[in-house]
Amino acid sequence: MVMHYSVNGKKDRRANLVFHGLVCLLLINPLFAFGTTVTIERQRLLYLAAEQALKSDNPAEFDRLVVQLKQYPLYPHLLYQKYQTYPGKIREMDDFLKTYSQTRYAWPVRRRMLQYLAEKGRWRDYLKHYQVSKNVSLQCHYYWALHETGNLKQAWRGARRLWLAGRSQPDACDPLFSAWRQAGGLTPDLVWRRFLMAMENNQARLAAYLKKLLPEVYQSRATRWLEVHNHPEKILCDPSAFAGISQGRIFAHGIRRLARKDLEAAIDLWQQWRPKLKLEREEQAKVKRFLGLRLAWANDPRAWQWLGEIPQLYQNRSSRFWRIRAALRAQNWHGVKQSILQLEPGDREREIWRYWLARAEEATHGKDAAREIYQPLALKANFHGFMAADRLRTDYAIAHRAIQPSTDRVAQLASSRSIKAIREFLALDRYREARRQWWYLLSLLDSEGLLAAAQIAQRQGWHQMAIFALANAKHWDDLEVRFPLYYLEPVTKYAHSHQLAPAFVYGIIRRESAFDDRASSPVGARGLMQLMPATARRVARKLNQRLGSVSALENPDTNIRLGTAYFRSLLERFAGHFVLATAAYNAGPHRVARWLPENQSLPADIWIDTIPFRETRRYVRAVLAYAMIYQKRLNDAGRRISDYLEPVPVRQAPEKKGKGIIAKCSFPPAQIAKR
């Protein structure tokens, strides 16, 4: 008997009744539970009863039940739950950490133990059990433990390091910082350094707190900086007040803040006053890079020149990549080639830039000049590989090569406690726990082990798990595992009812959820095609249907029916343009409308690779490439990828540049602090 849970954690009513009935059976007939042979069904029942004992704050009952489960795959998980609830069992937890050091529970158990020891002020025990961690709270407790055990030198060294952070530190650090400050460790210079770090990270609340700790000599600068941060338009009032070297950084910060509200105003002010400001070259380059990137994200033709004027020393990958995209957007092929050739060697060899170098060569010197770049690229089964094949008019390099892990390795892994635990989590409908266990297992496996894991997952019907195992192994050619044909009937049915190619629908599902019908995104999208509940309800109403509860989106038939209808509505909104509809499915139709070119239509491959959002760029490329692979899987001649890439039309009403900010000059000219 199994207890079932939906994704939102509510118990299935029928399973709940069964569970309580079995618990009653346990209480009435102990022999049922404690027979000499404990079947897997009885173990599951005991597991659920032990969990209930923890929830009921009955540790004695828990211990009585758990002793029967030492051979059960989820025994470590039960102990983990016990120690989260009763963290004072330090000796038991020590034994657990020795026995289960290679499980995913080791760190959470140690963390809970350390939290408990800190709460109880048991600092020597804390030092004994502490291990180096990225957890700042635990680090602060560690240095406080050193303080409490007399090692002040190390404690103050740690306090100084943790203090110099551009963001607020957790409350656990307060005793350490307070003692360090009382001991004279906190100097005005350190406070000012942290103030600057906070402002660089746009942490105005932290900066306002730090301002209170600054001596008078720093106050006017700190006040002005916070004013400019909160009201950047005020730098329009009296730019000359920022001419001093100490005020130049404030002006630069204000320009970056102003650019978020009114890019044109920020650019005009920067160009007018930059020559008059005493700014270090690095600070000037940072502002130039910031403004250049915002121009590029807005698809402004000035971006290529702006980003090109940044000295190479102060370029980064983002500025280099976006300079290429700015040249692409302007179809400045000489600029595209020049910018690509200026990349670091490793970046220059990436497939995206190889493709665009070939396109630049083709545009400037003809197809023959580009052929030697296109040919190796066309051997790749991805977006740019398929695009290269289309330029050469050759077949796509889509070939199935099944994984062949060793039989012994598959058998060994299949009998491992990790795989058994995953099976049990799934049998108990603890899907999230199963996924966590799977991800931890993958992190421990070598290439051969990952292939074995993929094969096991495929045989078990763990669709998403198999796909991710192959991705971790970087094995791209087993099409049956990476691109399965699950849900073929509803995909075909609803694709045809909305005049869509089944391969394209499969491409969306594969990218959205990797066939996890219970997938749930951080923003609330659900199911195979990752529909937002509000969107799903709106689509259902248009179909004269009722969605019911949000959990209905976990039903594959329902999700595919509504998802295909929604995609069809996006196609109609964008006049049948598949690229725009696909981008809108990911980023929303209003954003896509803003991203359309202003003055003339744009080749779709350029538009795709210059979408401002990295996630959406990757999404559109993936869906189109997956659709090509699914055509192969479905034995459908279908379309070439270029057939989906109609020119992207101009938007109907170009947006106005900037928001016409009017500065409200409420403070008098600054008394500039000289420093």
XYZ file of C-alpha atoms in Angstrom:
675
model
C 0.000 0.000 0.000
C 1.322 3.450 -0.909
C 0.527 6.921 0.274
C 0.109 9.280 -2.667
C 0.880 12.975 -2.800
C 0.179 15.524 -5.453
C 2.893 18.065 -6.244
C 1.349 20.673 -3.959
C 1.597 18.234 -1.031
C -2.092 17.466 -0.450
C -2.807 13.834 0.310
C -4.948 11.858 -2.009
C -8.142 11.168 -0.034
C -8.385 7.497 -0.877
C -4.716 6.864 -0.110
C -5.135 8.767 3.140
C -7.944 6.461 4.240
C -5.866 3.423 3.326
C -2.939 4.801 5.298
C -4.956 5.382 8.456
C -6.493 1.959 8.115
C -3.081 0.359 7.944
C -1.851 2.351 10.921
C -4.822 1.000 12.858
C -3.844 -2.492 11.743
C -0.353 -1.869 13.081
C -1.730 -0.847 16.444
C -4.220 -3.708 16.665
C -1.920 -6.432 15.371
C 1.777 -5.805 16.063
C 2.636 -9.169 14.502
C 1.572 -7.718 11.166
C 4.412 -5.226 11.421
C 6.994 -7.235 13.285
C 6.864 -10.600 11.616
C 10.182 -12.267 10.866
C 9.847 -11.410 7.197
C 9.257 -7.734 6.573
C 7.971 -7.295 3.046
C 8.562 -4.104 1.093
C 4.897 -3.203 1.551
C 5.220 -3.558 5.323
C 8.443 -1.536 5.269
C 6.660 1.271 3.483
C 3.912 1.167 6.063
C 6.413 1.247 8.910
C 8.212 4.141 7.233
C 4.995 6.161 7.017
C 4.102 5.326 10.596
C 7.575 6.396 11.774
C 7.195 9.703 9.953
C 3.847 10.200 11.642
C 5.437 9.523 15.026
C 7.936 12.326 14.382
C 5.169 14.698 13.365
C 3.280 13.748 16.537
C 6.367 14.427 18.688
C 6.552 10.809 19.807
C 10.262 9.888 19.671
C 9.792 6.660 21.616
C 7.296 5.383 19.051
C 9.626 6.503 16.264
C 12.533 4.533 17.752
C 10.316 1.472 18.207
C 9.366 1.561 14.518
C 12.639 2.611 12.935
C 14.575 -0.292 14.435
C 12.649 -2.544 12.029
C 13.808 -0.534 9.000
C 17.597 -0.747 9.027
C 17.571 -2.609 5.712
C 14.968 -0.346 4.138
C 16.430 1.977 1.454
C 14.899 5.059 3.089
C 16.291 4.309 6.558
C 18.906 7.129 6.286
C 16.146 9.526 5.277
C 14.180 8.663 8.407
C 17.214 9.299 10.598
C 17.826 12.571 8.775
C 14.263 13.626 9.592
C 14.767 12.608 13.209
C 17.874 14.757 13.585
C 16.184 17.749 12.000
C 13.481 17.416 14.658
C 15.711 16.380 17.591
C 19.154 17.899 16.932
C 20.432 17.325 20.454
C 21.371 13.702 19.745
C 25.021 14.632 19.157
C 26.537 11.158 19.633
C 23.921 9.576 17.399
C 24.508 12.247 14.791
C 28.247 11.630 14.975
C 27.667 7.955 14.263
C 25.310 8.855 11.428
C 27.925 11.114 9.829
C 30.509 8.342 9.966
C 28.172 5.728 8.517
C 26.451 7.887 5.912
C 29.175 10.375 5.041
C 28.691 9.715 1.315
C 24.960 10.373 1.296
C 23.125 13.598 0.539
C 22.014 13.748 4.172
C 25.500 14.178 5.648
C 25.770 17.924 5.167
C 22.201 18.816 6.290
C 22.675 16.720 9.427
C 26.021 18.376 10.182
C 24.528 21.814 9.552
C 21.639 21.120 11.942
C 24.069 19.837 14.552
C 26.185 22.990 14.275
C 23.120 25.209 14.507
C 22.064 23.393 17.675
C 25.526 23.657 19.244
C 25.600 27.384 18.471
C 22.139 27.870 19.979
C 23.292 26.123 23.161
C 26.637 27.967 23.304
C 28.617 24.729 23.180
C 31.536 26.352 21.381
C 34.214 23.722 21.958
C 31.911 21.077 20.530
C 31.165 23.461 17.653
C 34.869 23.714 16.789
C 35.189 19.951 17.029
C 32.425 19.320 14.491
C 32.857 22.325 12.193
C 33.917 21.782 8.596
C 34.774 24.541 6.126
C 31.525 25.842 4.677
C 30.243 28.576 2.373
C 27.372 29.152 4.800
C 28.072 32.613 6.257
C 26.057 31.986 9.428
C 28.123 28.904 10.192
C 31.320 30.821 9.447
C 30.325 33.570 11.854
C 29.527 30.983 14.521
C 32.939 29.412 13.883
C 34.842 32.642 14.461
C 32.681 33.407 17.477
C 33.535 29.955 18.810
C 37.219 30.859 18.400
C 36.537 34.071 20.318
C 34.764 32.219 23.110
C 37.607 29.702 23.410
C 40.309 32.382 23.588
C 41.671 32.445 20.029
C 41.110 36.166 19.500
C 43.669 36.685 16.740
C 41.957 34.242 14.397
C 38.513 35.442 15.465
C 39.317 39.071 14.571
C 40.855 38.022 11.275
C 37.642 36.211 10.390
C 35.486 39.107 11.569
C 37.340 41.541 9.309
C 36.999 39.269 6.291
C 33.288 38.695 6.858
C 32.652 42.377 7.545
C 33.996 43.450 4.157
C 30.979 42.282 2.184
C 28.796 44.312 -0.138
C 25.600 42.830 1.273
C 24.055 42.493 4.706
C 25.388 39.572 6.681
C 23.100 37.269 8.692
C 22.147 37.966 12.296
C 24.479 35.168 13.395
C 27.375 37.558 12.706
C 26.160 40.281 15.086
C 27.936 39.071 18.276
C 31.214 38.633 16.399
C 31.032 42.039 14.734
C 30.023 43.733 17.980
C 32.939 42.255 19.937
C 35.381 43.013 17.123
C 34.180 46.602 17.001
C 34.501 47.008 20.777
C 38.044 45.644 20.522
C 38.916 48.448 18.107
C 38.987 46.356 14.959
C 36.490 48.459 13.029
C 38.194 51.540 11.603
C 36.561 54.395 9.659
C 38.439 53.266 6.567
C 36.902 49.784 6.798
C 33.429 51.258 7.233
C 33.951 53.464 4.203
C 35.234 50.540 2.138
C 32.140 48.556 2.991
C 29.956 51.562 2.237
C 31.485 51.700 -1.256
C 30.973 47.953 -1.693
C 27.331 48.301 -0.653
C 26.766 51.101 -3.160
C 28.420 49.076 -5.930
C 25.939 46.287 -5.145
C 22.981 48.697 -4.983
C 22.456 47.875 -1.313
C 21.224 51.306 -0.242
C 19.719 50.150 3.073
C 23.029 48.648 4.157
C 24.844 51.794 3.016
C 22.437 53.972 5.019
C 23.209 51.910 8.127
C 26.959 52.159 7.508
C 26.689 55.925 7.067
C 25.722 56.183 10.740
C 29.060 54.593 11.671
C 31.138 57.044 9.639
C 32.921 60.048 11.173
C 32.031 63.595 10.144
C 34.675 63.813 7.418
C 32.838 61.129 5.398
C 29.292 62.278 6.059
C 28.774 64.766 3.213
C 30.048 62.304 0.630
C 27.942 59.451 1.981
C 24.843 61.662 2.093
C 25.387 62.830 -1.474
C 25.973 59.242 -2.671
C 22.749 57.998 -1.133
C 20.835 60.983 -2.533
C 22.144 60.246 -6.015
C 21.410 56.545 -5.645
C 17.803 57.097 -4.623
C 17.189 60.058 -6.963
C 19.714 59.792 -9.800
C 17.920 62.477 -11.789
C 19.367 64.993 -9.320
C 22.744 64.812 -11.026
C 21.043 66.795 -13.791
C 20.679 69.721 -11.374
C 24.281 70.576 -10.676
C 26.753 68.303 -12.533
C 29.610 70.679 -11.706
C 29.293 69.703 -8.046
C 30.829 66.333 -8.925
C 34.023 67.657 -10.498
C 36.260 66.609 -7.603
C 37.955 63.221 -7.758
C 36.099 61.972 -4.670
C 32.768 63.033 -6.184
C 33.444 61.630 -9.648
C 32.604 58.103 -8.526
C 29.307 59.370 -7.168
C 28.547 60.975 -10.514
C 29.449 57.721 -12.316
C 27.160 55.783 -9.976
C 24.390 58.286 -10.650
C 24.835 57.902 -14.402
C 24.394 54.132 -14.103
C 21.311 54.576 -11.949
C 19.869 57.240 -14.252
C 20.399 55.010 -17.286
C 17.917 52.517 -15.864
C 15.243 55.221 -15.935
C 16.258 57.352 -18.913
C 19.086 56.024 -21.050
C 19.162 59.036 -23.367
C 19.441 61.511 -20.499
C 22.266 59.480 -18.967
C 24.155 59.316 -22.269
C 23.780 63.037 -22.931
C 24.941 63.953 -19.439
C 27.869 61.532 -19.566
C 29.111 62.812 -22.909
C 28.829 66.415 -21.756
C 30.554 66.063 -18.402
C 32.953 63.127 -18.719
C 35.864 65.299 -19.976
C 35.442 67.608 -16.966
C 35.387 64.864 -14.341
C 38.377 63.534 -12.453
C 37.697 59.843 -12.948
C 40.108 56.940 -13.098
C 40.249 55.120 -16.440
C 38.732 51.985 -14.936
C 35.744 53.899 -13.605
C 35.247 55.608 -16.958
C 35.422 52.238 -18.722
C 32.853 50.731 -16.333
C 30.377 53.512 -17.119
C 31.056 53.233 -20.837
C 30.528 49.468 -20.684
C 27.324 49.836 -18.689
C 25.848 52.355 -21.122
C 27.062 50.412 -24.147
C 25.413 47.230 -22.919
C 22.129 49.008 -22.281
C 22.268 50.407 -25.813
C 22.891 46.894 -27.117
C 20.002 45.432 -25.104
C 17.797 48.148 -26.580
C 19.051 47.201 -30.062
C 20.373 50.724 -30.529
C 22.787 51.037 -33.508
C 25.164 53.178 -31.419
C 26.040 50.167 -29.255
C 28.733 48.810 -31.602
C 30.753 52.023 -31.443
C 30.232 52.542 -27.711
C 31.375 49.043 -26.834
C 34.286 49.301 -29.255
C 35.635 52.376 -27.478
C 36.193 50.459 -24.239
C 39.920 49.645 -23.809
C 40.610 45.914 -24.162
C 41.882 45.821 -20.580
C 38.380 46.653 -19.340
C 36.372 44.550 -21.773
C 34.621 41.441 -20.489
C 32.838 38.580 -22.226
C 29.497 40.321 -22.039
C 30.739 43.509 -23.704
C 32.587 41.553 -26.392
C 29.626 39.302 -27.189
C 27.168 42.178 -27.263
C 29.409 44.151 -29.598
C 29.096 41.275 -32.062
C 25.333 41.273 -31.593
C 25.202 45.030 -32.144
C 27.049 44.590 -35.443
C 24.699 41.745 -36.371
C 21.641 43.834 -35.671
C 23.012 46.528 -38.016
C 24.099 43.817 -40.501
C 27.554 45.366 -40.334
C 29.359 42.284 -41.599
C 32.847 43.779 -41.468
C 32.118 44.760 -37.869
C 30.854 41.246 -37.109
C 34.048 39.692 -38.449
C 36.293 42.209 -36.701
C 34.533 41.730 -33.349
C 34.616 37.929 -33.542
C 38.318 37.885 -34.383
C 38.972 39.998 -31.274
C 37.502 37.326 -28.981
C 39.636 35.108 -26.787
C 40.596 31.904 -28.692
C 38.273 29.696 -26.639
C 35.295 31.988 -27.178
C 36.071 32.396 -30.866
C 35.671 28.632 -31.368
C 32.166 28.505 -29.904
C 29.636 27.296 -32.466
C 27.555 30.461 -32.362
C 30.519 32.657 -33.295
C 31.816 30.174 -35.870
C 28.425 30.362 -37.551
C 28.387 34.145 -37.561
C 31.971 34.352 -38.770
C 30.924 32.139 -41.672
C 27.895 34.341 -42.331
C 30.152 37.413 -42.314
C 32.566 35.737 -44.737
C 29.656 34.770 -46.970
C 28.283 38.307 -46.938
C 31.631 39.922 -47.729
C 33.444 37.335 -49.867
C 30.811 34.851 -51.034
C 29.704 31.347 -50.043
C 32.922 29.641 -51.136
C 34.874 31.654 -48.558
C 32.480 30.519 -45.836
C 32.265 26.873 -46.854
C 35.230 25.630 -44.838
C 33.661 27.082 -41.677
C 30.160 25.832 -42.456
C 31.207 22.245 -43.244
C 32.456 21.123 -39.789
C 29.680 23.137 -38.151
C 27.040 21.328 -40.232
C 28.062 18.057 -38.550
C 26.495 19.265 -35.284
C 22.886 18.390 -34.439
C 21.987 21.767 -32.957
C 20.569 25.101 -34.079
C 23.726 26.555 -35.586
C 24.679 23.187 -37.052
C 21.313 22.913 -38.789
C 21.581 26.516 -39.973
C 25.027 25.787 -41.425
C 23.627 22.712 -43.191
C 20.889 24.871 -44.678
C 23.473 27.342 -45.980
C 25.272 24.406 -47.626
C 22.015 22.695 -48.659
C 23.149 19.411 -47.113
C 21.317 16.850 -44.969
C 21.178 17.308 -41.225
C 23.654 15.300 -39.158
C 21.014 13.565 -37.049
C 22.133 10.022 -36.282
C 21.058 7.695 -33.488
C 23.830 6.073 -31.487
C 22.523 4.078 -28.548
C 24.371 4.153 -25.258
C 26.118 0.909 -24.377
C 27.089 0.899 -20.717
C 28.628 -2.280 -19.372
C 26.133 -4.856 -18.155
C 28.019 -5.228 -14.887
C 27.956 -1.491 -14.231
C 24.220 -1.309 -14.892
C 23.552 -4.266 -12.580
C 25.796 -2.817 -9.875
C 24.124 0.578 -9.998
C 20.618 -0.864 -10.221
C 21.179 -2.718 -6.953
C 22.697 0.285 -5.195
C 21.013 1.869 -2.210
C 20.610 5.130 -4.146
C 18.555 3.578 -6.942
C 16.530 1.588 -4.442
C 15.854 4.795 -2.514
C 14.675 6.537 -5.684
C 12.296 3.648 -6.394
C 10.896 3.913 -2.889
C 10.446 7.669 -3.040
C 8.534 7.266 -6.281
C 6.466 4.401 -4.858
C 5.507 6.734 -2.006
C 4.859 9.554 -4.472
C 7.692 11.629 -3.002
C 8.730 12.887 -6.385
C 10.820 15.833 -5.231
C 12.815 13.635 -2.882
C 13.371 11.186 -5.734
C 14.714 13.983 -7.913
C 17.013 15.243 -5.176
C 18.346 11.713 -4.708
C 18.870 11.384 -8.459
C 20.779 14.649 -8.767
C 23.010 13.691 -5.861
C 23.669 10.302 -7.410
C 24.619 11.876 -10.756
C 27.123 14.126 -8.998
C 28.992 11.029 -7.770
C 29.160 9.112 -11.059
C 31.837 8.990 -13.745
C 31.001 8.909 -17.470
C 30.334 5.166 -17.544
C 28.192 5.423 -14.436
C 26.148 8.229 -15.973
C 25.424 6.079 -19.025
C 24.377 3.218 -16.755
C 22.141 5.587 -14.804
C 20.535 6.825 -18.023
C 19.761 3.287 -19.125
C 18.265 2.396 -15.748
C 16.123 5.527 -15.776
C 14.922 4.854 -19.311
C 13.903 1.302 -18.423
C 12.081 2.522 -15.323
C 10.227 5.223 -17.264
C 11.973 8.041 -15.410
C 11.941 10.270 -18.472
C 13.487 13.470 -17.206
C 16.054 11.653 -15.104
C 17.307 9.703 -18.119
C 17.610 12.874 -20.202
C 19.589 14.692 -17.513
C 21.900 11.728 -16.954
C 22.869 11.755 -20.633
C 23.314 15.522 -20.560
C 25.712 15.168 -17.620
C 27.593 12.510 -19.567
C 27.701 14.818 -22.628
C 26.409 11.954 -24.756
C 24.224 13.640 -27.351
C 23.470 10.924 -29.897
C 21.096 8.476 -28.198
C 17.942 9.942 -29.682
C 15.614 7.411 -28.079
C 16.699 8.456 -24.592
C 17.206 12.181 -25.211
C 14.140 12.635 -27.423
C 11.537 10.062 -26.375
C 8.103 9.803 -27.950
C 6.068 9.792 -24.758
C 2.468 11.037 -24.909
C 2.391 10.435 -28.661
C -1.406 10.172 -28.840
C -2.306 13.511 -27.174
C 0.608 15.302 -28.856
C -0.521 14.156 -32.293
C -4.199 14.745 -31.568
C -3.904 18.302 -30.262
C -1.129 19.330 -32.642
C -3.325 18.438 -35.601
C -6.397 20.087 -34.078
C -4.462 23.386 -33.944
C -2.685 22.964 -37.297
C 0.709 22.421 -35.661
C 3.414 19.921 -36.502
C 3.660 17.243 -33.769
C 7.448 17.588 -33.971
C 7.198 21.247 -33.034
C 4.933 20.497 -30.067
C 7.409 17.855 -28.959
C 10.170 20.460 -29.251
C 8.324 22.733 -26.831
C 7.615 19.922 -24.346
C 11.209 18.705 -24.471
C 12.534 22.175 -23.709
C 9.893 23.162 -21.173
C 9.762 20.109 -18.929
C 11.830 17.282 -20.427
C 8.640 15.171 -20.087
C 8.181 15.786 -16.371
C 4.396 15.994 -16.158
C 4.651 17.328 -12.598
C 7.234 19.994 -13.359
C 6.690 23.252 -11.492
C 8.739 26.389 -12.110
C 9.686 28.965 -9.443
C 7.113 31.377 -10.918
C 4.334 28.780 -10.911
C 4.289 27.339 -14.447
C 3.040 23.746 -14.390
C 3.163 20.518 -16.307
C 4.558 19.290 -19.600
C 4.190 22.571 -21.485
C 4.772 24.722 -18.380
C 1.566 26.724 -18.421
C 0.936 29.507 -15.947
C -2.388 28.837 -14.177
C -3.856 32.214 -15.201
C -2.903 31.608 -18.833
C -4.323 28.095 -18.719
C -7.644 29.335 -17.315
C -7.863 32.041 -19.965
C -7.220 29.519 -22.738
C -9.701 27.061 -21.223
C -12.424 29.737 -21.190
C -11.803 30.462 -24.867
C -12.278 26.753 -25.525
C -15.496 26.802 -23.461
C -13.897 24.421 -20.987
C -13.272 24.511 -17.264
C -9.799 23.963 -15.881
C -10.722 23.177 -12.297
C -7.828 23.103 -9.849
C -4.261 24.003 -10.753
C -3.268 20.375 -10.228
C -5.247 19.562 -13.388
C -2.282 20.962 -15.308
C -0.319 17.906 -14.201
C -2.616 15.795 -16.352
C -0.713 15.305 -19.647
C -3.837 15.388 -21.817
C -5.108 18.600 -20.227
C -1.727 20.290 -20.344
C -1.050 19.451 -23.989
C -4.580 20.432 -25.001
C -4.263 23.873 -23.416
C -0.594 24.334 -24.308
C -1.141 23.728 -28.012
C -4.155 26.046 -27.994
C -2.078 28.753 -26.329
C 0.746 28.382 -28.838
C -1.769 28.608 -31.692
C -3.072 31.874 -30.191
C 0.475 33.252 -30.148
C 0.944 32.231 -33.766
C -2.192 34.135 -34.689
C -1.047 37.161 -32.704
C 2.267 37.213 -34.588
C 0.803 36.531 -38.035
C 1.947 32.924 -38.216
C 5.585 33.703 -37.377
C 6.890 30.618 -35.547
C 10.055 32.271 -34.232
C 8.151 35.157 -32.659
C 5.463 32.857 -31.246
C 8.132 30.598 -29.737
C 9.921 33.544 -28.148
C 6.576 34.808 -26.826
C 5.800 31.395 -25.306
C 8.948 31.811 -23.212
C 9.231 35.545 -22.522
C 5.690 36.797 -23.085
C 4.147 38.465 -26.147
C 4.566 42.030 -24.856
C 8.333 41.662 -24.580
C 8.571 40.137 -28.032
C 6.610 43.060 -29.457
C 9.169 45.431 -27.898
C 12.064 43.463 -29.388
C 10.879 43.817 -32.985
C 13.123 45.947 -35.240
C 12.200 49.599 -35.702
C 13.176 50.578 -39.225
C 13.462 47.492 -41.411
C 12.781 43.782 -41.204
C 15.557 41.559 -39.911
C 16.714 38.039 -40.857
C 15.303 35.707 -38.222
C 18.625 34.089 -37.335
C 20.009 37.541 -36.500
C 16.905 38.390 -34.488
C 17.136 35.143 -32.501
C 20.781 35.624 -31.573
C 20.240 39.259 -30.557
C 17.254 38.707 -28.250
C 18.099 40.636 -25.053
C 17.285 37.701 -22.720
C 19.829 34.880 -22.733
C 17.200 32.380 -21.560
C 14.919 33.269 -24.481
C 17.751 33.118 -27.027
C 18.605 29.631 -25.831
C 14.958 28.639 -25.647
C 14.106 29.575 -29.245
C 17.226 27.890 -30.608
C 16.526 24.738 -28.603
C 12.848 24.421 -29.590
C 13.663 24.831 -33.288
C 16.534 22.343 -33.128
C 14.493 19.825 -31.118
C 11.689 20.107 -33.675
C 14.139 19.054 -36.386
C 15.252 16.054 -34.334
C 11.662 15.062 -33.598
C 10.876 15.160 -37.302
C 13.563 12.495 -37.657
C 12.130 10.503 -34.742
C 8.632 10.662 -36.269
C 9.868 9.782 -39.770
C 8.409 13.063 -40.946
C 10.174 14.832 -43.802
C 8.687 18.060 -42.452
C 10.446 21.374 -42.806
C 14.027 22.546 -42.811
C 14.867 24.811 -39.899
C 15.176 27.777 -42.250
C 11.565 27.256 -43.304
C 10.544 28.527 -39.866
C 12.804 31.566 -40.129
C 10.803 34.142 -42.023
C 12.155 37.715 -41.821
C 11.152 39.440 -38.591
C 8.881 42.419 -39.356
C 9.212 45.925 -37.951
C 7.092 46.912 -34.996
C 4.176 49.156 -35.728
C 4.875 51.995 -33.298
C 8.536 52.537 -32.360
C 9.070 53.215 -28.687
C 10.153 56.633 -27.511
C 13.692 56.867 -26.240
C 13.784 57.591 -22.528
C 11.057 58.780 -20.202
C 11.723 62.517 -20.155
C 12.742 62.635 -16.498
C 12.516 66.059 -14.872
C 14.940 66.527 -11.991
C 13.587 67.870 -8.715
C 16.499 69.800 -7.263
C 15.595 69.848 -3.596
C 19.065 70.040 -2.098
C 21.590 72.891 -2.260
C 24.982 72.599 -3.999
C 27.133 70.156 -2.095
C 29.840 71.029 0.344
C 32.314 68.769 -1.379
C 34.496 66.824 0.997
C 38.095 66.848 -0.194
C 39.900 63.574 0.014
